[in-house]
Amino acid sequence: MATPRSSAGHLLELIRTGRARTRGELQRVTGLSRSTVGQRLDLLFAAGWLRAVPGSHSTGGRPSVLLEFDDRHAVVLAADLDTTRARAAVLDLGGGVLAGDSWDQRIEDGPERVLDRLAVRFAGLLEETGTVPGAVCGVGLSLPGPVDTSSGTVVRPPVMPGWDGHLIPERMRHRLHLRAGVDAAVPVLADNDANLAGLGEQRASFPDCPVFVLVKVSDGIGAGVVVEGRILRGVDGAAGDLGHVRLHDRPDVRCVCGSYGCLAAIAGGRALAGRLSALGVPAGSGADVRARLDAGCPDAGSLAREAGRRCGEVLVTVVTLLNPGVLMIAGDLAETHFVTGVRELLYQRALPRVTRDLEIVTSALGERAALAGAAAMVVEHLYAPDQADARLAALRPRPAGGSGA
């Protein structure tokens, strides 16, 4: 029986991560014999998960053969559902976008309507790419609220009325099967938008950073923390909910969560939009504030810089506690004025040792970050050693006859 470090799934992980690229390297890393490695690889080739490509010539003059994960043997459906905007895409297993779509929506319309519309969009994207429904191996959803990732349910979300406790994976599978013919048992995974944006950005731009923090500042404020390559979710999935840290000098400001003095109610995009409107510059959301900033509106710039400072007050504690290598600002307010305010507070109040090697950057992927993270979440789940081995076992033909015991 294969041990966890010698199974076909483990060999696949070594190949996917680039730690072993040839049969010989797999033998050296695992200590397995040539015949055993060959047997494991036969399973992976039979499943269509690997491809062999010519490598450079070895010292003996014979061309080597490199083993690669075949990222085109299946596709992932990914969606980023924001409070007022939705994005969906069909991606290959390497994260490449094959087709994408975006549209205006209201998350408060509730899960039935939102997920049904999403299933219709997914069906259109599959048709656009000529992808058969059977090629879909999984679905990843990014949601603007706290998610219990073990069940895929949203837990008491302040900006998602009607979603609390809803069985999102079950509903998504049902609608996808009805609208697009996708297997009704397809895995559907969901997580918070900041978590998935953090995962997507870390994988794309800072894969070697051991502690990575992304702060998404749009209408609300949330953080995604990736430590040693894994999302830090906390005991109940509430890690990173910075928007509801209370600033005690503003007890008069009521938040959508019902509390007073929350960071999001003071420095979030919706709060800035309200203040900007009061100054005679119409704005209704963080996206509107960003449009004003891009247009060079002085009032928007002043408000964004002050909001960055207020956010920086909380981030001083975050970077002191976690000591990240990268702090990335993402979302609607990820621009010069806001980031300047964050920098001012961090360098003023945090110890030099904490900020000495800290990179403060803005999003590289932009609106694609959560989609990339959602796709990565699905792929890394389905092709992790244990899951890969279970899926391979399910693909093997059962022997004819016998008692079946």
mmCIF file of N, CA and C in Angstrom, residues 213-280:
data_model
loop_
_atom_site.group_PDB
_atom_site.id
_atom_site.type_symbol
_atom_site.label_atom_id
_atom_site.label_comp_id
_atom_site.label_asym_id
_atom_site.label_seq_id
_atom_site.Cartn_x
_atom_site.Cartn_y
_atom_site.Cartn_z
ATOM 1 N N VAL A 213 -0.037 39.733 3.551
ATOM 2 C CA VAL A 213 -1.302 40.319 3.997
ATOM 3 C C VAL A 213 -1.868 41.198 2.891
ATOM 4 N N LEU A 214 -3.092 40.928 2.488
ATOM 5 C CA LEU A 214 -3.809 41.785 1.545
ATOM 6 C C LEU A 214 -4.965 42.441 2.280
ATOM 7 N N VAL A 215 -5.094 43.759 2.124
ATOM 8 C CA VAL A 215 -6.217 44.499 2.705
ATOM 9 C C VAL A 215 -7.055 45.051 1.564
ATOM 10 N N LYS A 216 -8.282 44.584 1.475
ATOM 11 C CA LYS A 216 -9.194 45.049 0.436
ATOM 12 C C LYS A 216 -10.048 46.175 1.000
ATOM 13 N N VAL A 217 -9.964 47.350 0.353
ATOM 14 C CA VAL A 217 -10.720 48.513 0.801
ATOM 15 C C VAL A 217 -11.623 48.963 -0.338
ATOM 16 N N SER A 218 -12.868 48.565 -0.258
ATOM 17 C CA SER A 218 -13.876 49.010 -1.221
ATOM 18 C C SER A 218 -15.007 49.629 -0.413
ATOM 19 N N ASP A 219 -16.239 49.176 -0.583
ATOM 20 C CA ASP A 219 -17.302 49.688 0.287
ATOM 21 C C ASP A 219 -17.031 49.284 1.731
ATOM 22 N N GLY A 220 -16.543 48.071 1.924
ATOM 23 C CA GLY A 220 -16.131 47.587 3.236
ATOM 24 C C GLY A 220 -14.626 47.409 3.279
ATOM 25 N N ILE A 221 -14.138 46.862 4.388
ATOM 26 C CA ILE A 221 -12.698 46.639 4.557
ATOM 27 C C ILE A 221 -12.495 45.239 5.131
ATOM 28 N N GLY A 222 -11.636 44.464 4.489
ATOM 29 C CA GLY A 222 -11.320 43.124 4.975
ATOM 30 C C GLY A 222 -9.906 42.749 4.594
ATOM 31 N N ALA A 223 -9.352 41.761 5.266
ATOM 32 C CA ALA A 223 -7.977 41.347 4.998
ATOM 33 C C ALA A 223 -7.919 39.857 4.714
ATOM 34 N N GLY A 224 -7.035 39.484 3.808
ATOM 35 C CA GLY A 224 -6.712 38.086 3.550
ATOM 36 C C GLY A 224 -5.271 37.861 3.955
ATOM 37 N N VAL A 225 -5.035 36.877 4.792
ATOM 38 C CA VAL A 225 -3.693 36.596 5.306
ATOM 39 C C VAL A 225 -3.266 35.221 4.833
ATOM 40 N N VAL A 226 -2.109 35.148 4.174
ATOM 41 C CA VAL A 226 -1.575 33.879 3.687
ATOM 42 C C VAL A 226 -0.244 33.623 4.407
ATOM 43 N N VAL A 227 -0.212 32.559 5.198
ATOM 44 C CA VAL A 227 0.978 32.208 5.981
ATOM 45 C C VAL A 227 1.486 30.853 5.513
ATOM 46 N N GLU A 228 2.761 30.822 5.097
ATOM 47 C CA GLU A 228 3.377 29.596 4.584
ATOM 48 C C GLU A 228 2.502 28.942 3.511
ATOM 49 N N GLY A 229 1.934 29.783 2.652
ATOM 50 C CA GLY A 229 1.168 29.282 1.519
ATOM 51 C C GLY A 229 -0.273 28.932 1.801
ATOM 52 N N ARG A 230 -0.743 29.070 3.044
ATOM 53 C CA ARG A 230 -2.105 28.704 3.398
ATOM 54 C C ARG A 230 -2.868 29.909 3.940
ATOM 55 N N ILE A 231 -4.147 30.013 3.588
ATOM 56 C CA ILE A 231 -4.976 31.096 4.100
ATOM 57 C C ILE A 231 -5.170 30.915 5.597
ATOM 58 N N LEU A 232 -4.948 31.992 6.337
ATOM 59 C CA LEU A 232 -5.184 31.984 7.781
ATOM 60 C C LEU A 232 -6.633 32.411 8.010
ATOM 61 N N ARG A 233 -7.474 31.445 8.399
ATOM 62 C CA ARG A 233 -8.905 31.725 8.531
ATOM 63 C C ARG A 233 -9.342 31.888 9.983
ATOM 64 N N GLY A 234 -8.545 31.417 10.922
ATOM 65 C CA GLY A 234 -8.967 31.461 12.314
ATOM 66 C C GLY A 234 -9.875 30.303 12.663
ATOM 67 N N VAL A 235 -10.329 30.247 13.904
ATOM 68 C CA VAL A 235 -11.143 29.136 14.389
ATOM 69 C C VAL A 235 -12.494 29.078 13.688
ATOM 70 N N ASP A 236 -13.125 30.215 13.485
ATOM 71 C CA ASP A 236 -14.469 30.258 12.907
ATOM 72 C C ASP A 236 -14.515 30.949 11.546
ATOM 73 N N GLY A 237 -13.365 31.129 10.897
ATOM 74 C CA GLY A 237 -13.345 31.780 9.594
ATOM 75 C C GLY A 237 -13.464 33.286 9.643
ATOM 76 N N ALA A 238 -13.287 33.877 10.838
ATOM 77 C CA ALA A 238 -13.477 35.327 10.981
ATOM 78 C C ALA A 238 -12.167 36.111 10.935
ATOM 79 N N ALA A 239 -11.044 35.428 10.746
ATOM 80 C CA ALA A 239 -9.764 36.142 10.699
ATOM 81 C C ALA A 239 -9.769 37.152 9.553
ATOM 82 N N GLY A 240 -9.228 38.331 9.803
ATOM 83 C CA GLY A 240 -9.113 39.345 8.757
ATOM 84 C C GLY A 240 -10.285 40.292 8.633
ATOM 85 N N ASP A 241 -11.261 40.191 9.530
ATOM 86 C CA ASP A 241 -12.441 41.065 9.422
ATOM 87 C C ASP A 241 -12.132 42.442 10.020
ATOM 88 N N LEU A 242 -11.190 43.156 9.379
ATOM 89 C CA LEU A 242 -10.698 44.429 9.926
ATOM 90 C C LEU A 242 -11.749 45.528 9.932
ATOM 91 N N GLY A 243 -12.699 45.432 9.035
ATOM 92 C CA GLY A 243 -13.688 46.500 8.919
ATOM 93 C C GLY A 243 -14.505 46.714 10.172
ATOM 94 N N HIS A 244 -14.516 45.720 11.070
ATOM 95 C CA HIS A 244 -15.327 45.844 12.271
ATOM 96 C C HIS A 244 -14.486 45.961 13.540
ATOM 97 N N VAL A 245 -13.211 46.345 13.345
ATOM 98 C CA VAL A 245 -12.403 46.796 14.481
ATOM 99 C C VAL A 245 -12.883 48.194 14.853
ATOM 100 N N ARG A 246 -13.106 48.439 16.129
ATOM 101 C CA ARG A 246 -13.702 49.710 16.547
ATOM 102 C C ARG A 246 -12.637 50.761 16.853
ATOM 103 N N LEU A 247 -12.861 51.959 16.326
ATOM 104 C CA LEU A 247 -12.022 53.114 16.625
ATOM 105 C C LEU A 247 -12.769 53.938 17.673
ATOM 106 N N HIS A 248 -12.231 54.002 18.875
ATOM 107 C CA HIS A 248 -13.002 54.515 20.001
ATOM 108 C C HIS A 248 -13.172 56.040 20.015
ATOM 109 N N ASP A 249 -12.484 56.729 19.107
ATOM 110 C CA ASP A 249 -12.680 58.180 19.088
ATOM 111 C C ASP A 249 -13.884 58.590 18.231
ATOM 112 N N ARG A 250 -14.562 57.594 17.602
ATOM 113 C CA ARG A 250 -15.758 57.911 16.795
ATOM 114 C C ARG A 250 -16.933 57.020 17.194
ATOM 115 N N PRO A 251 -17.371 57.094 18.457
ATOM 116 C CA PRO A 251 -18.475 56.242 18.902
ATOM 117 C C PRO A 251 -19.826 56.657 18.337
ATOM 118 N N ASP A 252 -19.854 57.772 17.609
ATOM 119 C CA ASP A 252 -21.110 58.268 17.054
ATOM 120 C C ASP A 252 -21.424 57.696 15.679
ATOM 121 N N VAL A 253 -20.458 57.012 15.045
ATOM 122 C CA VAL A 253 -20.636 56.530 13.675
ATOM 123 C C VAL A 253 -21.171 55.095 13.704
ATOM 124 N N ARG A 254 -22.381 54.925 13.193
ATOM 125 C CA ARG A 254 -23.010 53.597 13.212
ATOM 126 C C ARG A 254 -22.645 52.803 11.962
ATOM 127 N N CYS A 255 -22.306 51.536 12.167
ATOM 128 C CA CYS A 255 -21.921 50.646 11.069
ATOM 129 C C CYS A 255 -23.117 49.802 10.638
ATOM 130 N N VAL A 256 -23.044 49.217 9.445
ATOM 131 C CA VAL A 256 -24.122 48.361 8.969
ATOM 132 C C VAL A 256 -24.268 47.112 9.826
ATOM 133 N N CYS A 257 -23.225 46.772 10.572
ATOM 134 C CA CYS A 257 -23.303 45.592 11.441
ATOM 135 C C CYS A 257 -24.098 45.873 12.707
ATOM 136 N N GLY A 258 -24.414 47.156 12.963
ATOM 137 C CA GLY A 258 -25.160 47.528 14.151
ATOM 138 C C GLY A 258 -24.317 48.129 15.253
ATOM 139 N N SER A 259 -22.980 47.959 15.175
ATOM 140 C CA SER A 259 -22.092 48.539 16.177
ATOM 141 C C SER A 259 -21.741 49.977 15.800
ATOM 142 N N TYR A 260 -20.998 50.612 16.665
ATOM 143 C CA TYR A 260 -20.589 52.001 16.436
ATOM 144 C C TYR A 260 -19.065 52.098 16.415
ATOM 145 N N GLY A 261 -18.566 52.971 15.544
ATOM 146 C CA GLY A 261 -17.135 53.240 15.493
ATOM 147 C C GLY A 261 -16.323 52.248 14.696
ATOM 148 N N CYS A 262 -16.954 51.381 13.885
ATOM 149 C CA CYS A 262 -16.209 50.395 13.092
ATOM 150 C C CYS A 262 -15.364 51.094 12.023
ATOM 151 N N LEU A 263 -14.208 50.501 11.759
ATOM 152 C CA LEU A 263 -13.287 51.070 10.775
ATOM 153 C C LEU A 263 -13.957 51.264 9.421
ATOM 154 N N ALA A 264 -14.733 50.278 8.965
ATOM 155 C CA ALA A 264 -15.374 50.380 7.646
ATOM 156 C C ALA A 264 -16.364 51.540 7.585
ATOM 157 N N ALA A 265 -17.015 51.826 8.712
ATOM 158 C CA ALA A 265 -17.994 52.926 8.747
ATOM 159 C C ALA A 265 -17.310 54.280 8.738
ATOM 160 N N ILE A 266 -16.015 54.290 9.001
ATOM 161 C CA ILE A 266 -15.252 55.538 9.050
ATOM 162 C C ILE A 266 -14.352 55.704 7.831
ATOM 163 N N ALA A 267 -13.719 54.597 7.396
ATOM 164 C CA ALA A 267 -12.716 54.695 6.336
ATOM 165 C C ALA A 267 -13.039 53.875 5.098
ATOM 166 N N GLY A 268 -14.177 53.186 5.075
ATOM 167 C CA GLY A 268 -14.548 52.408 3.897
ATOM 168 C C GLY A 268 -15.053 53.282 2.765
ATOM 169 N N GLY A 269 -15.154 52.689 1.578
ATOM 170 C CA GLY A 269 -15.564 53.441 0.397
ATOM 171 C C GLY A 269 -16.948 54.033 0.491
ATOM 172 N N ARG A 270 -17.881 53.305 1.097
ATOM 173 C CA ARG A 270 -19.241 53.825 1.216
ATOM 174 C C ARG A 270 -19.285 55.026 2.150
ATOM 175 N N ALA A 271 -18.482 54.953 3.228
ATOM 176 C CA ALA A 271 -18.426 56.080 4.160
ATOM 177 C C ALA A 271 -17.838 57.309 3.482
ATOM 178 N N LEU A 272 -16.782 57.114 2.687
ATOM 179 C CA LEU A 272 -16.167 58.239 1.977
ATOM 180 C C LEU A 272 -17.119 58.807 0.939
ATOM 181 N N ALA A 273 -17.904 57.942 0.307
ATOM 182 C CA ALA A 273 -18.873 58.409 -0.691
ATOM 183 C C ALA A 273 -19.904 59.328 -0.040
ATOM 184 N N GLY A 274 -20.349 58.972 1.170
ATOM 185 C CA GLY A 274 -21.296 59.820 1.878
ATOM 186 C C GLY A 274 -20.714 61.173 2.216
ATOM 187 N N ARG A 275 -19.458 61.176 2.658
ATOM 188 C CA ARG A 275 -18.810 62.441 3.006
ATOM 189 C C ARG A 275 -18.563 63.297 1.768
ATOM 190 N N LEU A 276 -18.212 62.633 0.683
ATOM 191 C CA LEU A 276 -17.955 63.359 -0.560
ATOM 192 C C LEU A 276 -19.250 63.997 -1.070
ATOM 193 N N SER A 277 -20.339 63.264 -0.976
ATOM 194 C CA SER A 277 -21.635 63.808 -1.399
ATOM 195 C C SER A 277 -22.023 65.008 -0.554
ATOM 196 N N ALA A 278 -21.713 64.943 0.740
ATOM 197 C CA ALA A 278 -22.032 66.061 1.628
ATOM 198 C C ALA A 278 -21.241 67.318 1.257
ATOM 199 N N LEU A 279 -20.113 67.134 0.572
ATOM 200 C CA LEU A 279 -19.301 68.264 0.121
ATOM 201 C C LEU A 279 -19.735 68.763 -1.254
ATOM 202 N N GLY A 280 -20.796 68.157 -1.785
ATOM 203 C CA GLY A 280 -21.307 68.594 -3.077
ATOM 204 C C GLY A 280 -20.757 67.838 -4.257
#
